[in-house]
Coordinates of C-alpha atoms and ligand atoms in Angstrom, one line a residue:
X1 CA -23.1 -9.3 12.4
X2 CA -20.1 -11.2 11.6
X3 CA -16.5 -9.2 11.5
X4 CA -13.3 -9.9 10.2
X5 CA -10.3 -9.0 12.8
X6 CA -7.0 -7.8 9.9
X7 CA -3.7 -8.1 11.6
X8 CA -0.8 -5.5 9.7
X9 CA 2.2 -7.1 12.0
X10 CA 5.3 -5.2 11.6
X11 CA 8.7 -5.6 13.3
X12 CA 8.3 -3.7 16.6
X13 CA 4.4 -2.9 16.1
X14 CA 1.0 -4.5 15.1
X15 CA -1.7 -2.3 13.3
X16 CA -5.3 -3.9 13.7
X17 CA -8.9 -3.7 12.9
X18 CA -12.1 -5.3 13.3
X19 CA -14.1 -4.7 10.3
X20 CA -17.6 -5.4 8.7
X21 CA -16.3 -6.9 5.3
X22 CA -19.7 -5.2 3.9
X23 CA -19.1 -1.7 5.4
X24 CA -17.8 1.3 2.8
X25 CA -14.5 1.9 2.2
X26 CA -14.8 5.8 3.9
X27 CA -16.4 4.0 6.6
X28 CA -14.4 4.2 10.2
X29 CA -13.5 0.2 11.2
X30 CA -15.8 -0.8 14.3
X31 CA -12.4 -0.7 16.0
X32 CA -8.7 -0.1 15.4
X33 CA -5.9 -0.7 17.1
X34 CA -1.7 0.0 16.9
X35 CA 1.0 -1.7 19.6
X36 CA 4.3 0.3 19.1
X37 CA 7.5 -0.1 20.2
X38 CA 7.0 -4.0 21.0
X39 CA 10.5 -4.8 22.6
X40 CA 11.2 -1.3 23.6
X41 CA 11.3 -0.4 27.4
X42 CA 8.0 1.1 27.4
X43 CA 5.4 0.3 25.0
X44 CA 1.9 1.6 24.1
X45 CA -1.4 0.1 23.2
X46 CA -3.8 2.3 21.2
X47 CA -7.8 1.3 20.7
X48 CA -9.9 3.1 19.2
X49 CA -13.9 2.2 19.2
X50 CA -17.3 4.4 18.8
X51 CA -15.4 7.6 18.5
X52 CA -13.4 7.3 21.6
X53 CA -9.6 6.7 22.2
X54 CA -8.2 4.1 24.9
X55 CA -4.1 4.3 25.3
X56 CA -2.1 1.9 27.4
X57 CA 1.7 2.3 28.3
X58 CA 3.6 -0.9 29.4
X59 CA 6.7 -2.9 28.5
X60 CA 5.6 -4.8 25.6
X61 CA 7.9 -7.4 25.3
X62 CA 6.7 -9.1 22.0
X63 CA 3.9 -9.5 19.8
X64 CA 2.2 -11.8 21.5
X65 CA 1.9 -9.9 24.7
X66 CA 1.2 -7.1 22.5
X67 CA -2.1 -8.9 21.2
X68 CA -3.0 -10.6 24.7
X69 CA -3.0 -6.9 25.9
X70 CA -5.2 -5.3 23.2
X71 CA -7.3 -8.0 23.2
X72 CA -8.1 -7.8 26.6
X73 CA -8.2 -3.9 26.6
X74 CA -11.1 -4.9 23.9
X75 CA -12.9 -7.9 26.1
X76 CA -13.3 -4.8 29.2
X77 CA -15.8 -3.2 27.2
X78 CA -17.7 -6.1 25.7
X79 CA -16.0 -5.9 21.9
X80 CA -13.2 -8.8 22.4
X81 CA -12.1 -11.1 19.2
X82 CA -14.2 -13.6 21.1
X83 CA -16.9 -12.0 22.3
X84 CA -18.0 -10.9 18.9
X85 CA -18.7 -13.0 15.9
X86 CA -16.1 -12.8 14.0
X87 CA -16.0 -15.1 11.1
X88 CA -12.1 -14.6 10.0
X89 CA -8.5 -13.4 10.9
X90 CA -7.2 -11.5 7.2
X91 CA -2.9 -11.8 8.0
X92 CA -1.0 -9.1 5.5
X93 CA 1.7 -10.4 4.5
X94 CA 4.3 -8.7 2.0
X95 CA 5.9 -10.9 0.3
X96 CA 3.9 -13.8 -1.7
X97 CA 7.0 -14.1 -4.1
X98 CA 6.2 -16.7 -6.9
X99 CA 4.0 -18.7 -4.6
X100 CA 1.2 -16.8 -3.7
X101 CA -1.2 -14.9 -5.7
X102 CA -4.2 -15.7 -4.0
X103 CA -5.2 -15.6 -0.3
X104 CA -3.9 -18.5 1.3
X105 CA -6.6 -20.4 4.2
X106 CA -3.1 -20.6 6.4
X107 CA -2.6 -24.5 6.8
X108 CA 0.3 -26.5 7.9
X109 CA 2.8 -25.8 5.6
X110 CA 1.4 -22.3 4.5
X111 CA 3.9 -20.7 7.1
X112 CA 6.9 -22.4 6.0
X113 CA 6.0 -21.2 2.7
X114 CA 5.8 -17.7 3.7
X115 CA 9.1 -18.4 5.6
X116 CA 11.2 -19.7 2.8
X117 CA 10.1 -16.1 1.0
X118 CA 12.4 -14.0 3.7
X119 CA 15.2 -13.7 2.3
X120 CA 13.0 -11.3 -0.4
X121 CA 11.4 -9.5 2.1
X122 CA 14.0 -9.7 5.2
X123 CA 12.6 -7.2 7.3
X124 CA 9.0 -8.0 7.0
X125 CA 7.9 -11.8 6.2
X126 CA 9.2 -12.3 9.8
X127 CA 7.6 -9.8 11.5
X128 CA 4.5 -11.2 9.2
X129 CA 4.9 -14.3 10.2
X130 CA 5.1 -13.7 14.2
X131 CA 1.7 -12.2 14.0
X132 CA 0.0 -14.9 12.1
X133 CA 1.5 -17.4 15.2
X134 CA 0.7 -15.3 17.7
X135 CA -3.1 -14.7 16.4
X136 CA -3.5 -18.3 15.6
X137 CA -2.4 -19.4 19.4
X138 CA -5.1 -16.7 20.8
X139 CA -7.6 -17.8 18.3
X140 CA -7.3 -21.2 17.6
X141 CA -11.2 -22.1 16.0
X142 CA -11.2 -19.1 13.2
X143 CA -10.1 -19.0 10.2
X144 CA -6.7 -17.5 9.2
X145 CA -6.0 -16.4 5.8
X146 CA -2.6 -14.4 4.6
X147 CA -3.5 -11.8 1.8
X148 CA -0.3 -11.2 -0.3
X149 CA 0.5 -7.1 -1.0
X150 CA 2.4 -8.6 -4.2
X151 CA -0.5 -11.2 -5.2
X152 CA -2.0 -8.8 -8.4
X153 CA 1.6 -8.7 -9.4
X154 CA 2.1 -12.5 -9.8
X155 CA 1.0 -12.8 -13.3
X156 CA 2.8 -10.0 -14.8
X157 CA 4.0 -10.6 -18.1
X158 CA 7.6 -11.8 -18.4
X159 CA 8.1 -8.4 -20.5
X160 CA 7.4 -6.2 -17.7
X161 CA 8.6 -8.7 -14.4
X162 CA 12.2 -9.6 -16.0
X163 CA 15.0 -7.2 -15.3
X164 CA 17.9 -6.9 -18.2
X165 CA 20.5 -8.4 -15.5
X166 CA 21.9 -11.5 -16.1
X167 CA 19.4 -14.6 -16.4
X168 CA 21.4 -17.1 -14.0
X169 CA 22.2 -14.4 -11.3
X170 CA 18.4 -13.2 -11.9
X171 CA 17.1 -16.6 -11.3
X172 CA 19.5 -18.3 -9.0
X173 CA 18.6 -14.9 -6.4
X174 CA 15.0 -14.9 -7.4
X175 CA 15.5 -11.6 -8.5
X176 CA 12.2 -9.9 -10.8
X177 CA 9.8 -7.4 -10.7
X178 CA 7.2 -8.3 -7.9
X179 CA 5.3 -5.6 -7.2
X180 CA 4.0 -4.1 -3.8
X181 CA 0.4 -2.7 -2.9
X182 CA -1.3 -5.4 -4.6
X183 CA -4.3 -5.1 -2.1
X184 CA -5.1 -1.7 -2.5
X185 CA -4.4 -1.8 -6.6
X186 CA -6.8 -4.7 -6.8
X187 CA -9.2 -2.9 -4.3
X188 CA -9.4 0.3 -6.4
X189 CA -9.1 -1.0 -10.1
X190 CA -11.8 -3.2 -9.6
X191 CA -14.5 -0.5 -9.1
X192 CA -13.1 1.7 -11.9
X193 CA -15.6 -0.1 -14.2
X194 CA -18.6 0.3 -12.3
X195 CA -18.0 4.1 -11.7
X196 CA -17.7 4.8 -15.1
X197 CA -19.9 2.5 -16.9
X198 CA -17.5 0.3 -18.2
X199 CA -17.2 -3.9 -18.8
X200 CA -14.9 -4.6 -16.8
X201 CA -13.2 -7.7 -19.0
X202 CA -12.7 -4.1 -21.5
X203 CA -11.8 -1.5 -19.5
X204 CA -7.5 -0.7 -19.4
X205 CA -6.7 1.9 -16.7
X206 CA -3.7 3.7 -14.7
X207 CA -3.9 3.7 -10.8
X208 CA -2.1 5.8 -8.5
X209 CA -1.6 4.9 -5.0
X210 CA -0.1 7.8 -3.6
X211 CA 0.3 7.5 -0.1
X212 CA 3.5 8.0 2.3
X213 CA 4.7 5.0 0.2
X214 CA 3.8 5.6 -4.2
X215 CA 3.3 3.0 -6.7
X216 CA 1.1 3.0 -10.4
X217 CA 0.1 0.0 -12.1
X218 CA -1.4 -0.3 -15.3
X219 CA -4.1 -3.1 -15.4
X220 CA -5.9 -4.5 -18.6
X221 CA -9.4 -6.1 -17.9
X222 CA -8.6 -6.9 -14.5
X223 CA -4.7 -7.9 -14.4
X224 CA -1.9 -5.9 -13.8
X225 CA 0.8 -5.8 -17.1
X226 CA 3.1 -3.6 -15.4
X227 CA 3.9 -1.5 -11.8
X228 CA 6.3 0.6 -10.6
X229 CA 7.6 -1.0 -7.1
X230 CA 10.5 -3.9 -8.0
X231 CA 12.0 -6.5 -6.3
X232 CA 11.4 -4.6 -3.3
X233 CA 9.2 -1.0 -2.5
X234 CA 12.1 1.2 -2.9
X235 CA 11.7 1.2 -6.8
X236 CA 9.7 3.2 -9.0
X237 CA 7.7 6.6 -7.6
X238 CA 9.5 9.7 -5.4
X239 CA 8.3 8.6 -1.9
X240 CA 7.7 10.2 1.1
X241 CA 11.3 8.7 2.4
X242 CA 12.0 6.7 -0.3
X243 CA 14.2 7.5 -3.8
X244 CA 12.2 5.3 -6.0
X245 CA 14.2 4.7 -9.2
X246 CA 18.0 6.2 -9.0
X247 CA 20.5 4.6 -11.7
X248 CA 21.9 1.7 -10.0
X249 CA 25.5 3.0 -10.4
X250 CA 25.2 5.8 -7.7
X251 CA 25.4 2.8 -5.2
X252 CA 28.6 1.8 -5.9
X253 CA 29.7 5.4 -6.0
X254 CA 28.6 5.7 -2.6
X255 CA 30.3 2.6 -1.6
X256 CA 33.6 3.5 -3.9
X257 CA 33.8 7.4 -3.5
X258 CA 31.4 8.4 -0.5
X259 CA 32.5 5.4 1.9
X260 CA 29.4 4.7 2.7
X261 CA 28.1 0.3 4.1
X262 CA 25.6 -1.1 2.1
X263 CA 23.5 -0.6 5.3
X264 CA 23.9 3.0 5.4
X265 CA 22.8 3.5 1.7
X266 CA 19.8 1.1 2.6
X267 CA 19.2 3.6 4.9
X268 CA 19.8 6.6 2.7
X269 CA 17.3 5.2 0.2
X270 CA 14.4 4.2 2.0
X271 CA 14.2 6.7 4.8
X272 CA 16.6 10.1 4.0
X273 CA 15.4 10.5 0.5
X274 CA 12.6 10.6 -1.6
X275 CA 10.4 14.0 -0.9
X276 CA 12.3 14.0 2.8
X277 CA 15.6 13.9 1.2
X278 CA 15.3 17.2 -1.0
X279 CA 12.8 19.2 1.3
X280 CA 13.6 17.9 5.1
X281 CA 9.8 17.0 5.4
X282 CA 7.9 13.8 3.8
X283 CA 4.3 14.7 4.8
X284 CA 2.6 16.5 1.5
X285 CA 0.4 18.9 3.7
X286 CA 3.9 20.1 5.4
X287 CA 5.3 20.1 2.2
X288 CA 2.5 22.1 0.6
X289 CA 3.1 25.0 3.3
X290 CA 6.3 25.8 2.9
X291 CA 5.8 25.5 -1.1
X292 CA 3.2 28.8 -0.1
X293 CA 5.8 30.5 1.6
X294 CA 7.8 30.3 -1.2
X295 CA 10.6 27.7 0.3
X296 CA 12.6 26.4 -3.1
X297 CA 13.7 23.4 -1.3
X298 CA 10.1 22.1 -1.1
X299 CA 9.5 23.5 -4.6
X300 CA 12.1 21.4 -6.5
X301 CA 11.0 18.3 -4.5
X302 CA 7.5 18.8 -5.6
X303 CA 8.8 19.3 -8.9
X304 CA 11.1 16.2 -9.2
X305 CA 7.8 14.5 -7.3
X306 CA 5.6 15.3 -9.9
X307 CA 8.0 15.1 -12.9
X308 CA 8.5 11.0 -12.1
X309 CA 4.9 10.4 -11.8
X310 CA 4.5 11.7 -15.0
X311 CA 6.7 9.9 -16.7
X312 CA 5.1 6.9 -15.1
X313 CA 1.9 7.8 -16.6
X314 CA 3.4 8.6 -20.0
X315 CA 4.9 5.3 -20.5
X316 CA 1.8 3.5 -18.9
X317 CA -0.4 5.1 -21.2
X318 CA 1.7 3.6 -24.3
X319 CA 1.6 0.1 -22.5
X320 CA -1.9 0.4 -22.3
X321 CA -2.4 1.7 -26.0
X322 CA -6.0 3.0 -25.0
X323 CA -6.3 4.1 -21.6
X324 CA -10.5 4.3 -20.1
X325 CA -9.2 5.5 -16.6
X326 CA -7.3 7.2 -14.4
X327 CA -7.7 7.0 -10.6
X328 CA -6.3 9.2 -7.5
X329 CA -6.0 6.8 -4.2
X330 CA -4.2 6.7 -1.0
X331 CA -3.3 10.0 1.2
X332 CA -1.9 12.6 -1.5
X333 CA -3.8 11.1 -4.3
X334 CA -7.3 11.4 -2.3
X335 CA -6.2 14.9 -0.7
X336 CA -4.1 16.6 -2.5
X337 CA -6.4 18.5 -5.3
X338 CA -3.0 20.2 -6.8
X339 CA -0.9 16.8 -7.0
X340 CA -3.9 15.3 -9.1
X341 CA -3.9 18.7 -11.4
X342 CA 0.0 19.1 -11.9
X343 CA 0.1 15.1 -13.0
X344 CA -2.3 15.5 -15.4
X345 CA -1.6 19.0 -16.2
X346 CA -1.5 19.5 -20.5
X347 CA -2.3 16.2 -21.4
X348 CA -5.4 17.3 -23.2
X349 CA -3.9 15.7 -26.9
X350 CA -4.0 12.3 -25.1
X351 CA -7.7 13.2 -24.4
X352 CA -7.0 13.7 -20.4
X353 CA -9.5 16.8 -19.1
X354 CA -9.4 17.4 -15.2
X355 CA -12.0 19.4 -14.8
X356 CA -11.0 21.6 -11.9
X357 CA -13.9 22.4 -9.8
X358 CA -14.9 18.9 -9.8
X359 CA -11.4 18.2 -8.6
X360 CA -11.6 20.9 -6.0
X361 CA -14.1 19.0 -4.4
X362 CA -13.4 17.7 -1.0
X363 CA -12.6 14.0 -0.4
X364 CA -15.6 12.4 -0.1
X365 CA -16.1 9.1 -1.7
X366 CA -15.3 7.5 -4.6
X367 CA -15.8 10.2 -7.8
X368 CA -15.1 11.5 -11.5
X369 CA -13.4 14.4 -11.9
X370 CA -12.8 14.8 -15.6
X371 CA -14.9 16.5 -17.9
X372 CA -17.9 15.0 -19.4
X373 CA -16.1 15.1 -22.6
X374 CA -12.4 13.7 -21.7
X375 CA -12.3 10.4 -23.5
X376 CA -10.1 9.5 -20.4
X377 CA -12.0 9.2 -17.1
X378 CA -9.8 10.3 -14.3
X379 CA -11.0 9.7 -10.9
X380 CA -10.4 9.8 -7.0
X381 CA -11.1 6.0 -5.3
X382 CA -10.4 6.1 -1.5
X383 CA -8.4 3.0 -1.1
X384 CA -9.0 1.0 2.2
X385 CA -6.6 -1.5 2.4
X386 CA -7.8 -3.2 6.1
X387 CA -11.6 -3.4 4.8
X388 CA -10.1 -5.2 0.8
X389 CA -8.1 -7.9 3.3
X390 CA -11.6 -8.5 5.8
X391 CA -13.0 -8.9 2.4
X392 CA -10.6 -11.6 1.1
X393 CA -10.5 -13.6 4.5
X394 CA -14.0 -13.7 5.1
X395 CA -14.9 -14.9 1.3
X396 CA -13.1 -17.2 2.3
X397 CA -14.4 -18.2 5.3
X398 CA -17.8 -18.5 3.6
X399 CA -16.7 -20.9 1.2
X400 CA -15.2 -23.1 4.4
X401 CA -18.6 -22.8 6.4
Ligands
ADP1 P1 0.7 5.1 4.0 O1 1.6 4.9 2.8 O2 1.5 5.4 5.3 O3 -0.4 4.1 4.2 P2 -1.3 7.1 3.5 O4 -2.0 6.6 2.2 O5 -2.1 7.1 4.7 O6 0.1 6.5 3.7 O7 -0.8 8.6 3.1 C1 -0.2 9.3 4.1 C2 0.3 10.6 3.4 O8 -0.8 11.3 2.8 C3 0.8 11.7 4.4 O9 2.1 11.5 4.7 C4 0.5 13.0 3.7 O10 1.7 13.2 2.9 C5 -0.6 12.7 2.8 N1 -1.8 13.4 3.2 C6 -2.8 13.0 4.1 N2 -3.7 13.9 4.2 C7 -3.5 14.9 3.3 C8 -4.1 16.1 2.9 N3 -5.2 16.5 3.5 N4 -3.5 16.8 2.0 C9 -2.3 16.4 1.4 N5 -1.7 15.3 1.7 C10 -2.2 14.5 2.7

């Protein structure tokens, strides 16, 4: 069987998988794998294989002796990146900016390419980019191929990507809506249609992808027209840590009255707000708990939570004009049976019907849980964001061989 190994390289840690491209998406990987704190005194290795759970702790200086290490951790029990057949290396990379909207077969200057894109995506492109080095030194004679989280978002009309700031500014700082989450938007719009019966050159749908980090997209026959993450993932939905859309003038109040850097309101933003910010946790099952015992922090979060998804789905549904689908992916949108009722709740004039024991249901593969007469479908799609990149990379692998 041939595999595709998926590298998720981040700045001090590298999340990987070896995958059958043709497995399901609620299917566990053959294996997994996370090196954290790579430049940290003492590191740790995590493999994960057939139900069991290796862990290593050592100094993991970078990423490549991160890699070397898991991959040998792999080779002691026979499943090494070369022992097996594994037919391409899928590379995430975050920032495809105006270049990239397909997945790239990473040639000469592919790299550069990705490199010229960091000042967009400062924290990430690099760490990006160290992986794809690293994996291409320890596995010269496979195919690499970098699979852009704002490729589906490429092609957004001018309408939607353009920000009303100053055209010069805008362009001379590259500055648009791009769009993050591409893969798992693709992944999970594109088997809307089948579920529901649908052509899928005439189906228009919303997708949620609410995970620790949020984002909708609307998508007409198979392209995005509009999303919710910006220039970078800190716009649109209440995250888990992140604010998602705040008027732009509260920064320079923090800068003029609170005294606050730029860096410490980066900070703010992305990792002391959001859900965190107004209830002290992030995680939606914590979250739900103390909502129970009747904790009015966690109660107002939830609230503001919900309130900004809706408005999200409001104005999607008049970009859209007719609206086939709605569709329920990542951690809270697959879990949480009370997020997916509240965000739909009293929408029954726009002919949305959750039907609620269908929704009750437990997470369990992709499903419908409307009613058989709401003109709207709304559904629950696991997203799998590793297996949608194996897919990629070893398509196109294929069409090398
Ligand atoms: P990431 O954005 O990190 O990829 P995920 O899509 O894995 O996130 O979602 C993680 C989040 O999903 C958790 O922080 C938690 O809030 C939520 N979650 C996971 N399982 C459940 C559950 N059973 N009920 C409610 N929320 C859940």
């Amino acid at each position: 069987m041939a595999y595709a190994l998926v590298i998720n390289s981040g700045s001090s840690s590298i999340k990987f998988q070896i995958v059958d491209p043709e497995s399901s998406a609620s299917e566990d990987p053959f294996v997994s794998g996370l090196v954290e704190q790579i430049g940290e005194q003492q590191g740790r290795i995590t493999v994960k294989h057939n139900g069991q759970k290796y862990v290593v702790q050592r100094s993991i200086p970078d990423h490549k002796v991160g890699l070397e290490e898991s991959f040998g951790i792999l080779e002691t029990k026979g499943i090494g990146p070369t022992q097996l057949d594994i037919s391409a290396v899928g590379h995430r990379v975050v920032h495809g900016g105006m270049v990239f909207s397909e997945p790239e077969l990473i040639l000469g200057p592919v790299v550069d390419m990705i490199r010229d894109l960091i000042p967009l995506a400062p924290l990430h492109n690099p760490a990006n980019i160290d992986g794809i080095e690293v994996a291409r030194e320890l596995l010269p004679g496979i195919p690499h191929v970098a699979v852009f989280d704002t490729g589906f978002f490429r092609h957004l009309p001018p309408a939607a990507a353009l920000y009303a700031i100053n055209a010069e500014v805008a362009e001379k700082n590259q500055i648009r809506r791009y769009g993050f989450h591409g893969t798992s938007h693709e992944f999970v719009s594109s088997q809307v249609p089948g579920l529901i019966g649908r052509d899928p050159l005439h189906t228009r749908q919303i997708v949620l992808h609410l995970g620790n980090g949020a984002s909708c997209s609307a998508v007409e026959n198979g392209h995005a027209i509009d999303t919710s993450m910006g220039l970078t993932p800190l716009a649109g939905l209440v995250m888990g840590t992140r604010s998602g859309d705040i008027d732009p003038g509260i920064i320079f109040h923090l800068v003029r009255q609170g005294g606050m850097t730029i860096d410490e309101i980066d900070n703010l933003l992305n990792r002391q707000s959001g859900v965190k910010g107004l209830s002290g946790v992030n995680d939606f099952r914590e979250l739900r708990a103390m909502i129970e015992e009747e904790n009015g922090d966690a109660w107002l979060a939830y609230n503001v939570y919900i309130n900004q998804l809706r408005r999200y789905i409001g104005s999607y549904m008049i970009a859209l004009g007719r609206v086939d689908a709605i569709t329920f992916t990542a951690g809270v949108g697959e879990n949480d049976q009370q997020v997916r009722l509240d965000a739909l709740d009293n929408m029954e004039m726009y002919g949305v019907k959750v039907d609620p024991e269908r929704n009750a249901q437990p997470n369990d593969g992709p499903r419908i849980i409307s009613t058989d007469d709401s003109t709207v479908k709304v559904l629950v799609v696991p997203t799998n964001e590793e297996l949608a990149i194996a897919q990629k990379a070893s398509r196109i692998a294929k069409q090398l061989a």
